Amino acid sequence: MVKPRHDLLSKCHTYVVLVLFMLVPFNLLSQSKLDSIQVLDEVVVTAKTFKEVIPAQKLAGKQLEALNSFSVADAIRYFSGVQLKDYGGVGGLKTVNIRSMGSNQVGVFYNGIQLGNAQNGQVDLGKFSMDNMEEISLYNGQKSEIFQSARDFAAASSIYLTSRRPRFKAGKTTNVRVTMKAGSFDLINPSLLMEYKVADNLSMSFNGEWISSSGKYKVNYKRVFPQTDIIAYDTTATRENGDIKASRMEAALYGHLPAGSWMLHAYNYTSDRGVPGAIVNNVWRRGERIRDVNSFLQGGGRTEVNSWWSTLFNFKYAADYTHFEYFEESLYPVNNKYWQKELYLSTANLFPLTSNWDVSVSYDFQLNKMDADFGRLDDYDMFAYPRRYSNWLAVATAWQWQRLKLQASGQGIFVHETVKQYAEPEDKHVFTPAVFGSFQLLRKAKLNLRAFYKKIFRMATFNEMYYVEMVSSHVKPEYATQYNIGLKYTKDFSHRFFKNIDAQVDVYYNEIEDKIISRPKSPTFKWTTQNLGYVEVRGVDASLANLFQLHNVWINTRLQYTYQKAQDFSDPTDTFYGDQIPYIPWHSGSVSASVNYRAWALNYSFIYTGERYDQSDNIVYNHVQPWYTHDISLIRTFKINKIDCKATLEVNNLLGQDYEVIFNYPMPKRNYRFSLVAEF
């Protein structure tokens, strides 16, 4: 039976939401009686926001430049608690999993607004270049600020991507940066960044790049029979169908109000790429083709209306198109097209009650719709055509007394969904609380004890619920509870050699009910989805960063380590009861170091991911070997007339290791990349 798409309740709700948001923008025009400091890169709001209750892991500035990172996904590998899923090639899908909570539990925010993908819930971080990135931050739990959108309170972990904002030297009104990258796999990657100062309170920027690569790389694929060490096959061949042609264009306007700021940002990414197929029993599959067009327009602003009220407003409209083709001779051919659209509106309001106590109220509304073209079977349309109406309402408070900081929030999540056919899921009304706190243990030293507790709710994505091959609209929502306690110590030294130390360690425990597990099948674009009844995750994250100086030589070092035990306790009768869940290693970590001497910089990084299993049963047949890579780069800065130049030579996977991030998807061996940047 086909149910109506809109009932009376949803219609009334829509009208209320529209009226509410028609009123909100007028707040942005209000002028404060208290003038704030106006600078081009930041606006200081007078109200105290109690930041850094739980400090973030951050990569910014020269430290971010030092990493051999082609995309955002490559850089995030260096955070503790993170597992990167990489299916190979320049254009291969790249997602992250933090603390075994799953890729869909990671909120990815671009310039303060969440990147959405209701289709599969996973943001492909390979689509975001490092060429225009200013800072990457990772927060476990949530960002330590209550003046934010309601969706910021909803994720188990959050990644904040901040693009470069215009900054102008005295007397300059224009910045131009031209970059050319080339390297292995026939990579050609030119990019252009232009920034223009329109007025003292208005600037604009444009960034565009083009990527072309054959994606071909030689790999050695070897399998041995378990327990006997007899070689089943040992093949050296060229990995095919990893080519990509992609373009990315971004344009932005940045403005300032008398006591606030606003931003308007447009983004478009277009690609035609191949995704290499899995190699199974020495059969090298062709893989699939994916054509993407991802576009969005987003913006917003914040202002201090008066001394007791600050307001924030964000909006976004996104349209995504995906064309997926798979023509394997031995399998049923697939030629599917998907259209996804998203409308997002958000408002947040901050009220400083006293000098050390703030309260905020925020509300978000989002509409997601997805259409598809599969053709018809016996004159029957096979797709569900889902529409999802999501509402988030959050109330939060922050309080500080001497060395103690506390934050608490409560969030209501309301979801209504309609489909053209198949069974509609029930409406969801869920309350999720969170409490965060930190205490400075020593008065004169920055030694902080921090802890948090948080409840999480996640709806299944459209792909998890409405795949035409296996309509599974009864996939249960996922509920999780997070517990965390940790220590952080930072100190600057006047020693002539040892300058700084930043050390932190966190112990955490997660309980996940009806955990949604999705694993790629053949082809990769399609996934197998199931609920795991109950999963427990125990883990430790540790990091240590140091800064040294020896005359004109500066040395930065960074060490990350993660231990995770993620066990499936769903059904005592299962053979894998108590086993580690798929693709979660017990041990992982990274080491990075950079040596800077005048105009030269030498950077080294090492990443390690320990043994794990690709299936629920932790048996020898499902065992996946550990992998590790060594990467180095050499950077030289110089001037040609008045043009600042930088040349970089990178060698990735220095030792030419054979490794797989995902089983049966071999990664490239040693490869090279050269880049030249000119800025004027």
XYZ file of C-alpha atoms in Angstrom:
680
model
C 0.000 0.000 0.000
C 1.351 3.423 -0.930
C 1.136 5.859 1.981
C 0.668 9.604 1.496
C 3.875 11.586 1.545
C 2.598 14.283 3.882
C 0.143 14.028 6.680
C -1.495 17.020 8.368
C 1.072 17.033 11.168
C 4.054 17.252 8.842
C 2.382 20.027 6.811
C 1.705 22.103 9.920
C 5.257 21.479 11.091
C 6.676 22.716 7.795
C 4.694 25.968 7.989
C 5.863 26.595 11.552
C 9.488 26.016 10.576
C 9.280 28.386 7.611
C 7.729 31.149 9.713
C 10.385 30.669 12.396
C 13.273 30.995 9.966
C 11.760 33.954 8.156
C 12.087 35.840 11.408
C 15.609 34.733 12.309
C 17.629 36.626 9.679
C 16.436 39.955 11.058
C 18.534 39.213 14.141
C 21.650 39.355 11.979
C 20.904 42.961 11.083
C 20.778 44.046 14.709
C 23.681 46.187 15.863
C 25.299 45.784 19.213
C 25.690 48.642 21.628
C 29.120 47.180 22.435
C 31.590 47.321 19.558
C 33.778 44.259 19.183
C 37.241 44.080 17.697
C 37.078 43.876 13.918
C 39.787 41.939 12.097
C 39.709 40.248 8.728
C 40.316 36.716 9.930
C 38.330 36.569 13.152
C 35.538 38.356 14.972
C 35.759 38.489 18.745
C 32.362 38.179 20.428
C 32.285 39.665 23.890
C 30.268 36.811 25.440
C 32.437 34.143 27.036
C 32.015 30.749 25.358
C 34.066 28.523 27.722
C 36.096 26.843 25.018
C 38.327 23.786 25.376
C 36.560 21.836 28.084
C 37.665 18.829 26.050
C 40.575 20.044 23.848
C 40.675 19.032 20.206
C 43.360 17.283 18.245
C 44.425 19.865 15.685
C 46.594 20.158 12.615
C 47.171 23.674 11.346
C 49.745 25.946 9.772
C 53.204 24.558 9.081
C 52.419 21.336 10.918
C 49.615 20.653 8.440
C 51.814 21.573 5.490
C 54.542 19.200 6.682
C 52.399 16.082 6.276
C 52.464 14.230 2.960
C 48.738 14.742 2.520
C 47.065 14.925 -0.860
C 43.540 15.067 0.578
C 41.896 15.674 3.943
C 41.618 11.909 4.440
C 45.395 11.548 4.287
C 45.905 14.189 6.998
C 43.318 12.761 9.393
C 45.267 9.486 9.547
C 47.619 11.204 12.015
C 44.971 11.662 14.723
C 44.774 9.087 17.491
C 41.700 6.858 17.600
C 41.156 7.105 13.830
C 41.007 4.263 11.308
C 41.029 5.283 7.647
C 39.160 3.137 5.131
C 40.848 3.492 1.750
C 39.872 1.401 -1.279
C 42.939 2.369 -3.300
C 43.860 4.785 -6.041
C 43.764 8.571 -6.212
C 39.978 8.518 -6.666
C 39.156 5.632 -4.332
C 36.543 6.090 -1.607
C 38.100 7.356 1.658
C 36.183 7.437 4.950
C 37.173 7.437 8.637
C 36.042 5.505 11.673
C 36.711 7.041 15.097
C 36.808 4.943 18.262
C 34.986 2.059 16.525
C 31.768 4.077 16.357
C 31.525 3.794 12.554
C 31.962 6.293 9.715
C 28.321 7.370 9.947
C 28.822 8.497 13.541
C 31.479 11.017 12.501
C 30.110 14.494 11.913
C 32.177 16.329 9.295
C 31.750 20.118 9.372
C 33.016 22.391 6.628
C 33.356 26.002 7.747
C 30.975 25.328 10.622
C 28.166 23.571 8.695
C 27.858 19.798 8.571
C 28.474 17.962 5.336
C 25.475 15.710 4.810
C 24.950 12.550 2.855
C 21.588 10.977 3.590
C 22.212 8.461 0.812
C 25.042 6.516 2.457
C 25.908 8.678 5.453
C 29.619 8.560 4.687
C 31.424 11.714 3.648
C 34.142 10.920 1.113
C 37.043 12.926 2.537
C 39.042 12.330 -0.623
C 36.918 15.042 -2.298
C 38.360 17.781 -0.099
C 41.802 19.038 -1.062
C 44.555 20.216 1.240
C 45.287 23.050 -1.189
C 42.704 25.328 0.428
C 42.679 23.944 3.982
C 43.748 26.086 6.923
C 42.979 23.833 9.900
C 41.657 20.351 10.670
C 40.314 19.618 14.154
C 39.006 16.426 15.720
C 36.737 16.470 18.777
C 35.694 13.340 20.615
C 32.193 13.708 22.014
C 31.512 17.172 20.611
C 33.047 20.577 20.145
C 33.699 22.325 23.440
C 31.432 25.266 22.744
C 27.721 25.690 23.447
C 27.219 28.538 20.956
C 26.749 26.259 17.951
C 24.088 24.586 15.845
C 21.938 21.810 17.317
C 23.470 19.222 14.963
C 26.896 19.880 16.501
C 25.596 18.188 19.637
C 24.441 15.055 17.782
C 27.616 13.306 16.569
C 29.790 10.865 18.514
C 32.908 12.581 17.124
C 33.310 15.669 14.987
C 35.833 16.707 12.357
C 35.958 20.434 11.613
C 37.489 21.517 8.313
C 38.338 25.203 8.057
C 39.219 26.551 4.638
C 41.726 29.324 4.219
C 40.323 32.784 4.909
C 41.688 35.913 3.216
C 44.430 37.758 5.068
C 46.143 40.758 3.529
C 49.431 42.407 4.337
C 49.512 46.143 4.784
C 48.858 47.900 1.509
C 47.762 44.766 -0.360
C 44.268 44.082 -1.669
C 44.972 40.932 -3.698
C 46.523 37.529 -3.014
C 47.178 34.981 -5.763
C 48.555 31.480 -5.336
C 49.255 29.073 -8.196
C 50.070 25.422 -7.517
C 51.116 22.588 -9.790
C 51.406 19.009 -8.571
C 52.567 16.021 -10.601
C 53.621 12.523 -9.737
C 53.115 8.811 -9.950
C 50.014 7.298 -11.557
C 50.254 10.031 -14.252
C 49.014 12.571 -11.742
C 48.506 16.154 -12.902
C 46.917 18.534 -10.402
C 46.982 22.308 -11.060
C 45.132 24.692 -8.766
C 44.517 28.424 -8.416
C 43.627 30.526 -5.371
C 42.645 34.198 -5.650
C 41.688 36.500 -2.791
C 40.484 40.076 -3.084
C 39.830 42.725 -0.453
C 36.714 44.548 -1.600
C 36.517 46.840 1.439
C 37.673 46.915 5.036
C 34.701 44.776 6.043
C 34.331 42.622 2.918
C 36.643 40.154 1.178
C 36.197 37.370 -1.356
C 38.071 34.283 -2.510
C 38.038 31.751 -5.335
C 39.776 28.387 -5.362
C 39.718 25.879 -8.193
C 41.644 22.740 -9.041
C 41.690 19.979 -11.620
C 42.843 16.403 -11.004
C 43.764 13.875 -13.664
C 45.329 10.491 -13.004
C 45.411 7.106 -14.706
C 45.381 5.508 -11.260
C 47.492 2.625 -12.534
C 49.986 1.130 -10.114
C 51.828 -2.158 -9.862
C 51.093 -4.404 -6.907
C 52.214 -7.782 -5.691
C 49.216 -9.854 -4.629
C 50.077 -12.917 -2.566
C 47.987 -15.416 -0.609
C 49.050 -18.452 1.366
C 46.970 -21.282 2.758
C 46.452 -20.704 6.506
C 48.453 -22.907 8.889
C 50.440 -24.543 6.060
C 52.295 -21.528 4.595
C 51.854 -23.060 1.138
C 51.588 -20.320 -1.489
C 48.192 -20.338 -3.180
C 49.193 -17.670 -5.707
C 51.744 -14.901 -6.028
C 50.885 -12.389 -8.745
C 52.487 -9.149 -9.865
C 50.204 -7.052 -12.016
C 48.969 -3.521 -12.695
C 45.965 -2.276 -10.792
C 43.456 -1.001 -13.349
C 40.314 1.133 -13.336
C 41.598 3.579 -10.757
C 41.592 6.561 -13.102
C 40.034 9.877 -12.197
C 39.247 13.204 -13.801
C 37.819 15.672 -11.314
C 37.389 19.391 -10.828
C 36.658 21.337 -7.652
C 35.580 24.972 -7.544
C 34.856 27.066 -4.466
C 33.933 30.725 -4.089
C 33.307 32.605 -0.862
C 32.379 36.018 0.502
C 33.445 37.068 4.010
C 31.925 40.101 5.672
C 31.759 41.848 9.019
C 28.908 43.408 10.933
C 29.452 46.048 13.642
C 29.548 43.213 16.214
C 29.727 40.052 14.195
C 30.512 38.402 10.887
C 28.855 36.589 7.989
C 29.935 34.209 5.233
C 28.563 32.889 1.941
C 30.225 29.832 0.400
C 29.602 27.970 -2.883
C 31.138 24.568 -3.660
C 31.088 22.285 -6.707
C 32.873 18.986 -7.237
C 32.580 16.990 -10.456
C 34.318 13.687 -11.084
C 34.411 10.720 -13.412
C 36.349 7.933 -11.775
C 36.909 4.248 -11.628
C 36.906 2.233 -8.435
C 39.076 -0.887 -8.712
C 37.231 -4.064 -7.856
C 38.169 -6.583 -5.184
C 40.731 -9.262 -6.047
C 39.238 -12.585 -4.980
C 40.967 -15.945 -5.528
C 43.404 -14.246 -7.916
C 40.529 -12.984 -10.089
C 41.098 -9.283 -10.831
C 37.730 -7.652 -11.305
C 37.280 -4.585 -13.440
C 35.408 -2.672 -10.764
C 32.881 0.070 -11.354
C 32.560 3.596 -12.704
C 31.171 6.451 -10.643
C 30.262 9.905 -11.916
C 29.585 12.526 -9.262
C 28.342 16.073 -9.215
C 28.266 17.491 -5.674
C 27.196 21.095 -5.195
C 26.137 23.201 -2.263
C 25.543 26.796 -1.293
C 25.875 27.564 2.384
C 26.185 30.600 4.549
C 25.350 32.226 7.800
C 26.499 34.697 10.354
C 26.714 35.583 13.987
C 26.292 38.823 15.826
C 26.155 40.177 19.336
C 22.758 41.822 19.571
C 23.514 43.281 22.993
C 25.448 42.413 26.138
C 23.075 39.578 27.074
C 22.202 38.039 23.697
C 24.236 36.739 20.753
C 22.647 34.974 17.804
C 23.826 32.696 15.002
C 22.119 31.631 11.788
C 23.194 29.056 9.173
C 21.607 27.744 5.999
C 22.536 25.268 3.282
C 21.138 23.865 0.073
C 22.899 20.862 -1.460
C 22.270 18.831 -4.599
C 24.154 15.616 -5.378
C 24.068 13.449 -8.479
C 25.643 9.985 -8.710
C 25.755 7.760 -11.776
C 26.953 4.252 -10.994
C 27.841 1.670 -13.630
C 29.025 -1.900 -13.222
C 29.416 -4.241 -16.163
C 31.131 -7.384 -14.932
C 30.550 -10.231 -17.377
C 29.971 -12.802 -14.650
C 27.525 -10.638 -12.682
C 24.269 -8.817 -13.322
C 25.006 -5.439 -14.970
C 24.077 -2.298 -13.065
C 23.417 1.200 -14.394
C 21.896 3.308 -11.607
C 21.416 7.048 -11.190
C 20.727 8.806 -7.897
C 19.617 12.375 -7.128
C 19.842 13.649 -3.597
C 18.807 17.080 -2.296
C 19.123 18.657 1.108
C 17.726 21.814 2.700
C 19.166 22.821 6.055
C 18.293 25.742 8.360
C 19.739 26.461 11.784
C 19.567 29.075 14.492
C 21.407 29.314 17.817
C 21.168 31.868 20.596
C 23.583 32.472 23.459
C 22.590 34.156 26.732
C 25.367 35.095 29.224
C 23.517 34.958 32.564
C 26.552 35.943 34.639
C 30.256 36.492 34.013
C 30.899 32.759 34.396
C 27.602 31.169 33.326
C 26.161 30.915 29.800
C 23.037 29.252 28.393
C 22.273 28.508 24.732
C 19.230 27.349 22.775
C 19.544 26.063 19.203
C 17.219 24.519 16.648
C 17.954 22.868 13.281
C 15.661 21.647 10.533
C 16.710 19.465 7.623
C 14.848 17.996 4.673
C 16.458 15.168 2.689
C 15.001 13.634 -0.427
C 16.385 10.976 -2.721
C 15.296 9.876 -6.182
C 16.724 7.187 -8.421
C 16.500 5.766 -11.895
C 16.758 1.976 -11.965
C 14.358 1.377 -14.836
C 11.183 -0.581 -14.242
C 10.570 -4.253 -13.621
C 7.262 -5.585 -15.071
C 6.003 -1.998 -15.102
C 6.794 -1.665 -11.389
C 8.981 1.132 -10.066
C 11.490 -0.476 -7.719
C 12.728 2.534 -5.730
C 11.233 3.809 -2.466
C 11.730 7.571 -3.050
C 12.295 8.436 0.613
C 11.738 11.873 2.143
C 13.110 12.573 5.626
C 12.195 15.523 7.872
C 14.679 15.890 10.735
C 14.526 18.298 13.672
C 17.118 18.916 16.372
C 16.408 21.048 19.448
C 19.259 21.554 21.916
C 19.550 23.401 25.215
C 23.044 23.733 26.681
C 24.799 25.474 29.539
C 28.420 26.250 30.394
C 29.720 27.217 33.825
C 33.201 28.062 35.054
C 34.460 28.560 38.588
C 38.162 29.146 39.073
C 39.859 25.962 37.723
C 36.630 24.017 37.106
C 34.743 24.049 33.779
C 31.429 22.290 33.203
C 29.169 21.953 30.179
C 25.871 20.105 29.868
C 23.390 19.740 27.047
C 20.123 18.023 26.299
C 18.983 17.371 22.761
C 15.662 16.319 21.323
C 15.729 14.585 17.930
C 12.500 14.256 15.945
C 12.426 12.380 12.623
C 9.498 11.850 10.276
C 9.960 9.849 7.082
C 7.784 9.031 4.078
C 8.242 6.616 1.165
C 6.358 5.952 -2.039
C 6.316 2.216 -1.475
C 7.566 -0.387 0.987
C 7.069 0.079 4.722
C 7.559 3.479 6.280
C 9.691 3.586 9.435
C 8.041 4.822 12.596
C 8.524 8.429 13.669
C 11.390 8.848 16.098
C 11.389 11.084 19.182
C 14.625 10.708 21.141
C 16.287 12.648 23.976
C 20.101 12.540 24.254
C 21.904 14.187 27.201
C 25.622 14.988 27.550
C 27.860 16.229 30.376
C 31.451 17.491 29.970
C 33.882 18.706 32.604
C 37.524 19.605 33.175
C 39.556 20.589 36.220
C 43.030 22.124 36.318
C 44.795 19.993 38.919
C 47.757 22.318 39.533
C 47.454 26.078 39.883
C 50.695 26.963 38.100
C 50.851 24.094 35.604
C 48.496 23.250 32.772
C 47.623 19.761 33.952
C 43.932 19.170 33.307
C 41.678 16.278 34.209
C 38.713 15.967 31.825
C 35.763 13.634 31.465
C 32.514 13.342 29.562
C 29.357 11.273 29.255
C 27.175 11.369 26.154
C 24.216 9.541 24.605
C 24.034 9.171 20.812
C 21.212 8.347 18.394
C 21.624 7.591 14.685
C 19.023 6.797 12.054
C 19.940 4.365 9.295
C 20.843 6.044 6.017
C 18.837 5.788 2.800
C 21.259 3.238 1.352
C 21.047 1.118 4.489
C 17.267 1.122 4.316
C 16.159 1.332 0.695
C 18.552 -0.479 -1.601
C 16.504 -1.933 -4.402
C 18.361 -5.259 -4.253
C 17.488 -5.721 -0.588
C 14.864 -3.358 0.727
C 15.617 -3.233 4.444
C 13.549 -0.376 5.798
C 13.405 -2.200 9.124
C 17.093 -1.643 9.888
C 16.964 -0.440 13.480
C 18.332 2.923 14.609
C 21.590 2.865 16.486
C 21.915 3.968 20.117
C 25.242 4.553 21.828
C 26.600 5.737 25.165
C 30.087 7.211 25.510
C 32.224 7.495 28.650
C 35.633 9.205 28.652
C 38.220 10.283 31.212
C 41.614 11.753 30.418
C 44.572 13.945 31.319
C 46.265 16.709 29.343
C 49.560 18.416 30.177
C 51.076 21.348 28.296
C 54.090 23.451 29.197
C 56.432 25.922 27.500
C 60.081 25.877 28.557
C 62.772 28.555 28.495
C 65.425 25.883 27.967
C 67.621 26.673 24.961
C 66.916 23.246 23.421
C 63.627 21.878 24.830
C 60.850 24.377 24.080
C 57.443 22.747 24.515
C 55.614 19.581 25.505
C 51.980 18.618 24.902
C 50.916 15.244 26.264
C 47.471 13.741 26.672
C 45.888 10.383 27.342
C 42.234 9.314 27.338
C 40.558 6.112 28.453
C 37.107 5.493 27.005
C 34.264 3.009 27.046
C 31.431 2.905 24.508
C 28.228 0.874 24.585
C 26.411 0.519 21.262
C 22.983 -1.042 20.860
C 21.802 -2.215 17.422
C 25.082 -1.110 15.875
C 24.638 -0.725 12.120
C 27.387 -2.506 10.209
C 27.860 -1.978 6.473
C 30.492 -3.852 4.503
C 31.227 -3.542 0.782
C 30.231 -6.432 -1.407
C 30.680 -6.852 -5.125
C 30.521 -4.250 -6.504
C 32.087 -1.841 -3.984
C 29.330 0.753 -4.392
C 26.866 -1.714 -2.879
C 26.992 -2.639 0.774
C 25.701 -5.400 3.004
C 23.917 -3.927 6.040
C 23.026 -5.555 9.354
C 22.419 -4.700 13.005
C 24.727 -6.007 15.698
C 22.626 -6.258 18.835
C 25.215 -5.062 21.357
C 28.845 -3.935 21.030
C 31.258 -2.789 23.722
C 34.334 -0.713 22.920
C 37.202 -0.189 25.359
C 40.100 1.956 24.313
C 43.037 4.199 25.100
C 44.201 7.197 23.044
C 47.575 8.765 23.789
C 49.587 11.485 22.096
C 52.834 13.328 22.733
C 54.090 16.403 20.867
C 57.391 18.213 21.451
C 59.193 21.241 20.075
C 62.999 21.560 20.109
C 65.447 24.240 18.959
C 69.129 23.809 18.228
C 70.522 27.130 17.064
C 68.726 27.768 13.726
C 67.230 24.290 13.577
C 63.649 23.713 14.773
C 62.412 20.157 15.364
C 58.767 19.161 15.800
C 57.807 15.630 16.807
C 54.380 14.046 17.248
C 53.522 10.550 18.487
C 50.027 8.996 18.481
C 48.936 5.609 19.829
C 45.530 3.906 20.071
C 44.450 0.666 21.687
C 40.920 -0.580 21.009
C 39.019 -3.659 22.033
C 35.661 -3.629 20.222
C 33.663 -6.774 20.962
C 30.366 -8.104 19.641
C 28.172 -9.364 22.509
C 24.947 -9.635 20.510
C 24.133 -13.337 20.779
C 25.884 -15.850 23.097
C 25.083 -18.639 20.622
C 27.135 -17.000 17.833
C 30.529 -18.483 17.121
C 31.970 -14.950 17.131
C 30.452 -13.924 20.486
C 32.991 -11.679 22.223
C 35.182 -11.387 19.101
C 36.660 -8.158 17.752
C 34.307 -6.536 15.238
C 35.496 -6.363 11.591
C 38.342 -4.029 10.599
C 39.094 -2.711 14.094
C 42.786 -3.230 14.998
C 43.850 -3.700 18.588
C 46.865 -1.432 18.084
C 47.483 1.525 15.774
C 49.544 4.675 15.805
C 51.660 7.196 13.963
C 54.919 9.104 14.296
C 55.708 12.335 12.514
C 58.712 14.643 12.697
C 59.807 17.762 10.879
C 63.179 19.493 10.851
C 63.262 23.121 9.730
C 66.473 24.974 8.900
C 66.114 28.397 7.352
C 64.528 27.862 3.922
C 64.631 24.042 4.129
C 62.285 21.543 5.780
C 62.561 17.771 5.988
C 59.460 15.844 7.077
C 59.003 12.207 8.008
C 55.890 10.262 8.958
C 55.155 6.667 9.894
C 51.700 5.088 10.165
C 50.969 1.673 11.646
C 47.722 -0.329 11.747
C 47.857 -3.667 13.569
C 46.273 -7.012 12.830
C 42.499 -7.240 12.503
C 39.782 -9.377 10.929
C 37.617 -8.690 7.890
C 34.693 -10.821 9.136
C 32.915 -11.273 12.456
C 34.580 -14.631 13.171
C 38.106 -14.041 14.466
C 39.554 -17.113 12.786
C 42.728 -17.562 10.777
C 40.883 -17.505 7.450
C 39.590 -13.972 8.161
C 42.862 -12.595 9.524
C 44.206 -9.376 7.926
C 47.909 -8.618 8.275
C 49.171 -5.392 9.888
C 50.276 -2.635 7.557
C 52.574 0.333 7.864
C 54.084 3.007 5.634
C 57.008 5.433 5.791
C 56.657 8.782 4.011
C 59.188 11.596 3.598
C 59.177 15.011 1.978
C 61.707 17.754 1.338
C 60.593 21.388 1.094
C 62.519 24.419 -0.129
C 61.196 27.975 -0.029
C 62.688 30.745 -2.155
C 61.889 34.036 -3.876
C 61.860 34.998 -7.542
C 61.706 38.784 -7.653
C 58.749 39.470 -5.314
C 57.111 36.077 -5.762
C 57.209 33.650 -2.821
C 57.845 30.110 -4.073
C 57.862 26.673 -2.482
C 59.014 23.408 -4.044
C 58.173 20.048 -2.456
C 59.350 16.543 -3.297
C 57.438 13.686 -1.636
C 58.160 9.979 -1.464
C 55.271 7.937 -0.100
C 55.506 4.310 1.060
C 59.284 4.754 1.023
C 60.083 1.061 1.555
C 57.646 -0.125 -1.107
C 55.526 -2.173 1.296
C 52.739 -4.415 -0.017
C 49.718 -3.647 2.134
C 45.926 -3.517 2.211
C 43.766 -1.144 4.209
C 40.695 -3.127 3.086
C 41.109 -6.862 2.416
C 41.509 -7.692 -1.304
C 42.122 -4.022 -2.187
C 45.931 -3.708 -2.526
C 47.412 -0.227 -2.100
C 50.193 1.432 -4.144
C 53.841 0.656 -3.505
C 56.481 3.393 -3.519
C 55.230 6.510 -5.292
C 56.342 10.088 -5.836
C 54.820 13.536 -5.999
C 56.309 16.936 -6.804
C 54.653 20.301 -6.242
C 55.565 23.894 -6.972
C 53.723 26.824 -5.374
C 54.007 30.474 -6.365
C 52.294 33.115 -4.220
C 52.134 36.828 -4.858
